[in-house]
Amino acid sequence: MSENNPRFMALFLELFESLPRQGPGSRACAERALRLCRELPPVPRILDLGCGTGAQTLCLAELTAGSILAIDSHAPSIERLRQTLAERGLSRRVKAQVGDMAQLELPTASFDLIWSEGALYNIGIEIALPICLELLRPGGYLAFTDAVWRRENPPEEVRVAFEQEGVTLGWAAEVAASITQGGFELLDHFTLPDAAWWDDFYTPMLARIEAMRHQYANDREALTILDEIAKEPEMHRHYANYYGYEFFVARRR
Ligand code: SAH
């Protein structure tokens, strides 16, 4: 059962698109990371990569007076974000666009801040860093989250789960080294607290899975897939001390 199974993907997307966020994160963490970007201009030009349905995009719109370009490769998420922006009267200042962050056709040195929560791993940090470096003006900021190991010798279950998702976890120190070697000054990094995993992500995910179990009560395949998806929050409940999400804030030299 995996992302190669079309039924799995359909149910996974139905579930994820309905959640407040598609990965760990919180407004409090976004505020903390933003505070580290001390010398942003009053109206910063911001790029949000892998924005999903835009939880953090909306935080940035509230916390700054900037213009924001939010990009995601999944069209339905962009559609949902556009609707939210229209409802909140933000459509002029915040643009949502379908796009591939590995192939952005944007002018070089055109952003003061690049933001990305739980998304850069999709193309790999080693590919993402030079892309961000080129798009940032000198002195521009890069703030992103990435999954990292927190403890040696993770249980087999945890290792296999990440392997199956095709996610290779590094250590915060390794990511920090890549940042520094990539032409950035690392300003700080911090670990996302448990609340950032549960409040807007896993708690609504489990509630939604429960609702979908009723919706698909007579569909054995769907129920098996939902059980499979529900393993992720359960794994985190047991093994959160082995892996986490780290917020990195850096500045282009
Ligand atoms: N930042 C959001 C979404 C995180 S989930 C949040 O924290 O809630 C990761 C997102 O990256 C998904 O929405 C996925 O569609 C997007 N993504 C994956 N590969 C991408 C790519 N190559 N270019 C742009 N977005 C991508």
Short mmCIF file of C-alpha atoms and ligand atoms in Angstrom, two decimals:
data_model
loop_
_atom_site.label_atom_id
_atom_site.label_comp_id
_atom_site.label_asym_id
_atom_site.label_seq_id
_atom_site.Cartn_x
_atom_site.Cartn_y
_atom_site.Cartn_z
CA MET A 1 0.00 0.00 0.00
CA SER A 2 1.63 3.19 -1.02
CA GLU A 3 1.67 6.36 -2.99
CA ASN A 4 1.81 4.21 -6.14
CA ASN A 5 -1.67 2.91 -5.42
CA PRO A 6 -4.17 5.31 -7.07
CA ARG A 7 -6.86 4.58 -4.47
CA PHE A 8 -4.42 5.35 -1.67
CA MET A 9 -3.49 8.66 -3.30
CA ALA A 10 -7.13 9.61 -3.88
CA LEU A 11 -8.07 9.04 -0.24
CA PHE A 12 -4.85 10.59 1.02
CA LEU A 13 -5.53 13.76 -0.97
CA GLU A 14 -9.21 13.87 0.01
CA LEU A 15 -8.05 13.77 3.62
CA PHE A 16 -5.08 16.14 3.39
CA GLU A 17 -6.75 18.83 1.33
CA SER A 18 -9.42 19.14 4.02
CA LEU A 19 -6.92 19.73 6.87
CA PRO A 20 -5.93 23.18 8.21
CA ARG A 21 -2.33 22.32 7.35
CA GLN A 22 -0.61 19.55 5.46
CA GLY A 23 2.36 19.24 7.80
CA PRO A 24 3.54 20.14 11.30
CA GLY A 25 3.72 23.83 12.11
CA SER A 26 2.00 26.60 13.99
CA ARG A 27 1.48 30.32 14.05
CA ALA A 28 3.65 30.58 17.17
CA CYS A 29 6.56 28.89 15.36
CA ALA A 30 6.09 31.09 12.29
CA GLU A 31 6.17 34.17 14.54
CA ARG A 32 9.34 32.94 16.24
CA ALA A 33 11.06 32.30 12.90
CA LEU A 34 9.92 35.64 11.51
CA ARG A 35 11.29 37.49 14.54
CA LEU A 36 14.73 36.15 13.61
CA CYS A 37 14.50 38.00 10.27
CA ARG A 38 15.37 41.27 12.00
CA GLU A 39 16.15 43.49 9.04
CA LEU A 40 13.27 42.81 6.71
CA PRO A 41 12.09 45.87 4.80
CA PRO A 42 8.70 47.30 5.86
CA VAL A 43 6.99 45.76 2.83
CA PRO A 44 8.96 42.58 2.15
CA ARG A 45 8.63 40.56 -1.03
CA ILE A 46 7.94 37.02 0.19
CA LEU A 47 7.94 33.68 -1.62
CA ASP A 48 6.21 30.71 0.08
CA LEU A 49 7.31 27.42 -1.49
CA GLY A 50 5.13 24.31 -1.20
CA CYS A 51 2.43 26.41 0.43
CA GLY A 52 -0.24 23.67 0.43
CA THR A 53 -3.60 25.16 1.33
CA GLY A 54 -1.71 28.10 2.82
CA ALA A 55 -1.85 27.93 6.63
CA GLN A 56 1.56 29.60 6.91
CA THR A 57 0.85 31.91 3.94
CA LEU A 58 -2.07 33.38 5.86
CA CYS A 59 0.09 33.77 8.98
CA LEU A 60 2.68 35.64 6.92
CA ALA A 61 -0.03 37.86 5.46
CA GLU A 62 -1.14 38.73 9.00
CA LEU A 63 2.32 39.12 10.47
CA THR A 64 3.83 41.25 7.68
CA ALA A 65 2.70 43.97 5.32
CA GLY A 66 4.53 42.19 2.52
CA SER A 67 3.51 40.99 -0.90
CA ILE A 68 3.45 37.21 -1.01
CA LEU A 69 3.75 34.73 -3.85
CA ALA A 70 2.64 31.27 -2.70
CA ILE A 71 3.50 28.33 -4.92
CA ASP A 72 2.49 24.68 -4.83
CA SER A 73 2.48 21.96 -7.46
CA HIS A 74 -0.88 20.57 -6.33
CA ALA A 75 -3.57 22.58 -8.15
CA PRO A 76 -6.51 21.80 -5.78
CA SER A 77 -4.56 23.24 -2.81
CA ILE A 78 -3.85 26.42 -4.76
CA GLU A 79 -7.53 26.63 -5.67
CA ARG A 80 -8.50 26.35 -2.01
CA LEU A 81 -5.96 28.98 -0.99
CA ARG A 82 -7.24 31.35 -3.68
CA GLN A 83 -10.75 30.99 -2.30
CA THR A 84 -9.55 31.74 1.23
CA LEU A 85 -7.60 34.77 0.01
CA ALA A 86 -10.67 36.10 -1.80
CA GLU A 87 -12.83 35.58 1.30
CA ARG A 88 -10.33 37.49 3.42
CA GLY A 89 -9.80 40.29 0.93
CA LEU A 90 -6.13 39.35 0.50
CA SER A 91 -6.09 38.53 -3.22
CA ARG A 92 -4.22 41.66 -4.25
CA ARG A 93 -1.35 41.32 -1.79
CA VAL A 94 -1.08 37.51 -1.83
CA LYS A 95 -0.92 35.54 -5.07
CA ALA A 96 -1.28 31.76 -5.19
CA GLN A 97 0.17 29.94 -8.19
CA VAL A 98 0.54 26.37 -9.34
CA GLY A 99 4.21 25.69 -9.96
CA ASP A 100 7.15 23.36 -9.43
CA MET A 101 9.69 24.79 -7.01
CA ALA A 102 12.45 22.98 -8.89
CA GLN A 103 11.57 24.88 -12.06
CA LEU A 104 10.59 28.35 -11.05
CA GLU A 105 10.79 31.01 -13.69
CA LEU A 106 11.19 33.96 -11.40
CA PRO A 107 13.66 36.83 -11.65
CA THR A 108 16.88 36.34 -9.68
CA ALA A 109 17.42 38.31 -6.45
CA SER A 110 13.78 39.31 -6.35
CA PHE A 111 12.73 38.26 -2.83
CA ASP A 112 13.49 39.54 0.67
CA LEU A 113 12.24 36.35 2.30
CA ILE A 114 11.72 32.79 1.14
CA TRP A 115 9.55 30.66 3.40
CA SER A 116 8.90 26.94 3.16
CA GLU A 117 7.25 24.71 5.75
CA GLY A 118 7.64 20.95 5.34
CA ALA A 119 8.09 21.10 1.59
CA LEU A 120 11.71 21.54 0.46
CA TYR A 121 12.44 17.86 1.14
CA ASN A 122 10.27 17.06 -1.90
CA ILE A 123 13.05 18.22 -4.21
CA GLY A 124 15.82 17.73 -1.64
CA ILE A 125 17.56 20.37 0.40
CA GLU A 126 20.72 20.22 -1.74
CA ILE A 127 18.70 21.22 -4.80
CA ALA A 128 16.45 23.67 -2.96
CA LEU A 129 19.22 25.72 -1.31
CA PRO A 130 20.89 27.00 -4.53
CA ILE A 131 17.45 27.78 -6.00
CA CYS A 132 16.59 29.87 -2.94
CA LEU A 133 20.01 31.53 -2.90
CA GLU A 134 19.52 32.73 -6.46
CA LEU A 135 16.02 34.04 -5.85
CA LEU A 136 16.96 35.97 -2.71
CA ARG A 137 18.53 39.38 -2.85
CA PRO A 138 21.83 39.60 -0.94
CA GLY A 139 20.88 39.85 2.74
CA GLY A 140 17.53 38.18 2.04
CA TYR A 141 16.21 35.57 4.48
CA LEU A 142 15.40 31.89 4.12
CA ALA A 143 13.13 30.29 6.71
CA PHE A 144 12.16 26.64 6.32
CA THR A 145 11.29 23.51 8.25
CA ASP A 146 12.72 20.07 7.63
CA ALA A 147 12.29 16.67 9.27
CA VAL A 148 15.39 15.56 11.18
CA TRP A 149 16.50 12.73 13.45
CA ARG A 150 16.69 13.60 17.14
CA ARG A 151 18.08 10.35 18.50
CA GLU A 152 20.30 7.53 17.25
CA ASN A 153 19.01 4.03 16.50
CA PRO A 154 15.34 4.70 15.71
CA PRO A 155 13.01 1.71 15.98
CA GLU A 156 12.62 -0.34 12.79
CA GLU A 157 9.00 0.85 12.44
CA VAL A 158 10.09 4.48 12.24
CA ARG A 159 12.95 3.86 9.83
CA VAL A 160 10.76 1.80 7.50
CA ALA A 161 7.93 4.37 7.58
CA PHE A 162 10.22 7.15 6.32
CA GLU A 163 11.86 4.83 3.82
CA GLN A 164 8.46 3.90 2.37
CA GLU A 165 7.61 7.56 1.97
CA GLY A 166 10.91 8.07 0.19
CA VAL A 167 12.00 10.59 2.83
CA THR A 168 15.66 10.61 3.84
CA LEU A 169 16.10 12.25 7.21
CA GLY A 170 19.29 14.02 8.16
CA TRP A 171 20.46 15.55 11.42
CA ALA A 172 19.94 19.22 12.24
CA ALA A 173 23.74 19.69 12.31
CA GLU A 174 23.99 18.31 8.76
CA VAL A 175 21.27 20.62 7.47
CA ALA A 176 22.97 23.50 9.28
CA ALA A 177 26.26 22.62 7.55
CA SER A 178 24.56 22.51 4.12
CA ILE A 179 23.05 25.93 4.78
CA THR A 180 26.40 27.44 5.73
CA GLN A 181 28.21 25.80 2.82
CA GLY A 182 25.44 26.94 0.49
CA GLY A 183 26.21 30.65 0.81
CA PHE A 184 24.02 31.43 3.78
CA GLU A 185 24.63 32.58 7.31
CA LEU A 186 22.60 30.39 9.69
CA LEU A 187 20.89 32.75 12.13
CA ASP A 188 19.26 30.16 14.35
CA HIS A 189 17.28 26.94 14.39
CA PHE A 190 14.76 25.45 16.79
CA THR A 191 12.72 22.27 17.17
CA LEU A 192 8.98 22.46 16.63
CA PRO A 193 7.13 21.68 19.88
CA ASP A 194 4.63 18.85 20.12
CA ALA A 195 1.70 21.29 19.83
CA ALA A 196 2.85 22.12 16.30
CA TRP A 197 2.34 18.48 15.35
CA TRP A 198 -1.02 17.99 17.03
CA ASP A 199 -3.11 21.17 17.20
CA ASP A 200 -3.52 21.94 13.50
CA PHE A 201 -2.26 18.71 11.97
CA TYR A 202 -2.59 15.31 13.64
CA THR A 203 -5.63 16.07 15.83
CA PRO A 204 -7.73 17.30 12.88
CA MET A 205 -6.27 14.46 10.78
CA LEU A 206 -7.46 11.80 13.22
CA ALA A 207 -10.88 13.45 13.47
CA ARG A 208 -11.17 13.52 9.70
CA ILE A 209 -10.05 9.87 9.43
CA GLU A 210 -12.79 8.96 11.89
CA ALA A 211 -15.38 10.84 9.80
CA MET A 212 -14.12 9.13 6.65
CA ARG A 213 -14.40 5.71 8.34
CA HIS A 214 -18.13 6.37 8.61
CA GLN A 215 -18.36 7.76 5.11
CA TYR A 216 -16.62 4.64 3.72
CA ALA A 217 -18.10 2.17 6.22
CA ASN A 218 -18.93 -0.38 3.50
CA ASP A 219 -15.70 -0.01 1.56
CA ARG A 220 -13.10 -2.46 2.86
CA GLU A 221 -10.29 -1.13 0.69
CA ALA A 222 -10.89 2.44 1.85
CA LEU A 223 -10.98 1.35 5.49
CA THR A 224 -7.67 -0.49 5.15
CA ILE A 225 -6.11 2.58 3.55
CA LEU A 226 -7.45 4.84 6.32
CA ASP A 227 -5.93 2.47 8.91
CA GLU A 228 -2.65 2.75 7.07
CA ILE A 229 -2.73 6.57 7.06
CA ALA A 230 -3.69 6.66 10.75
CA LYS A 231 -0.39 4.92 11.59
CA GLU A 232 1.56 8.15 11.04
CA PRO A 233 0.11 10.12 13.97
CA GLU A 234 0.26 6.96 16.12
CA MET A 235 3.93 6.56 15.28
CA HIS A 236 4.53 10.13 16.32
CA ARG A 237 2.69 9.59 19.59
CA HIS A 238 5.10 6.79 20.47
CA TYR A 239 8.36 7.90 18.91
CA ALA A 240 8.38 11.70 18.81
CA ASN A 241 11.68 11.68 20.68
CA TYR A 242 13.40 9.99 17.71
CA TYR A 243 12.51 12.49 14.98
CA GLY A 244 11.16 15.99 14.71
CA TYR A 245 10.77 19.07 12.61
CA GLU A 246 13.39 21.76 12.80
CA PHE A 247 12.85 25.40 11.80
CA PHE A 248 15.97 26.88 10.19
CA VAL A 249 16.37 30.61 9.64
CA ALA A 250 19.25 31.76 7.46
CA ARG A 251 20.36 34.82 5.58
CA ARG A 252 21.94 35.14 2.15
CA ARG A 253 25.46 36.47 2.54
N1 SAH B 1 3.49 24.23 3.69
C1 SAH B 1 2.25 23.50 3.82
C2 SAH B 1 2.21 22.21 3.00
C3 SAH B 1 3.25 21.18 3.39
S1 SAH B 1 2.99 19.62 2.56
C4 SAH B 1 1.97 23.22 5.27
O1 SAH B 1 2.92 23.21 6.08
O2 SAH B 1 0.82 23.02 5.64
C5 SAH B 1 4.16 19.73 1.23
C6 SAH B 1 3.61 20.50 0.03
O3 SAH B 1 4.64 20.56 -0.97
C7 SAH B 1 2.42 19.84 -0.63
O4 SAH B 1 1.37 20.79 -0.69
C8 SAH B 1 2.91 19.46 -2.01
O5 SAH B 1 1.91 19.57 -3.01
C9 SAH B 1 4.01 20.47 -2.23
N2 SAH B 1 5.02 20.08 -3.23
C10 SAH B 1 5.60 18.88 -3.39
N3 SAH B 1 6.51 18.92 -4.38
C11 SAH B 1 6.48 20.19 -4.88
C12 SAH B 1 7.18 20.87 -5.92
N4 SAH B 1 8.11 20.24 -6.65
N5 SAH B 1 6.92 22.17 -6.16
C13 SAH B 1 5.99 22.82 -5.41
N6 SAH B 1 5.29 22.24 -4.40
C14 SAH B 1 5.53 20.94 -4.14
#
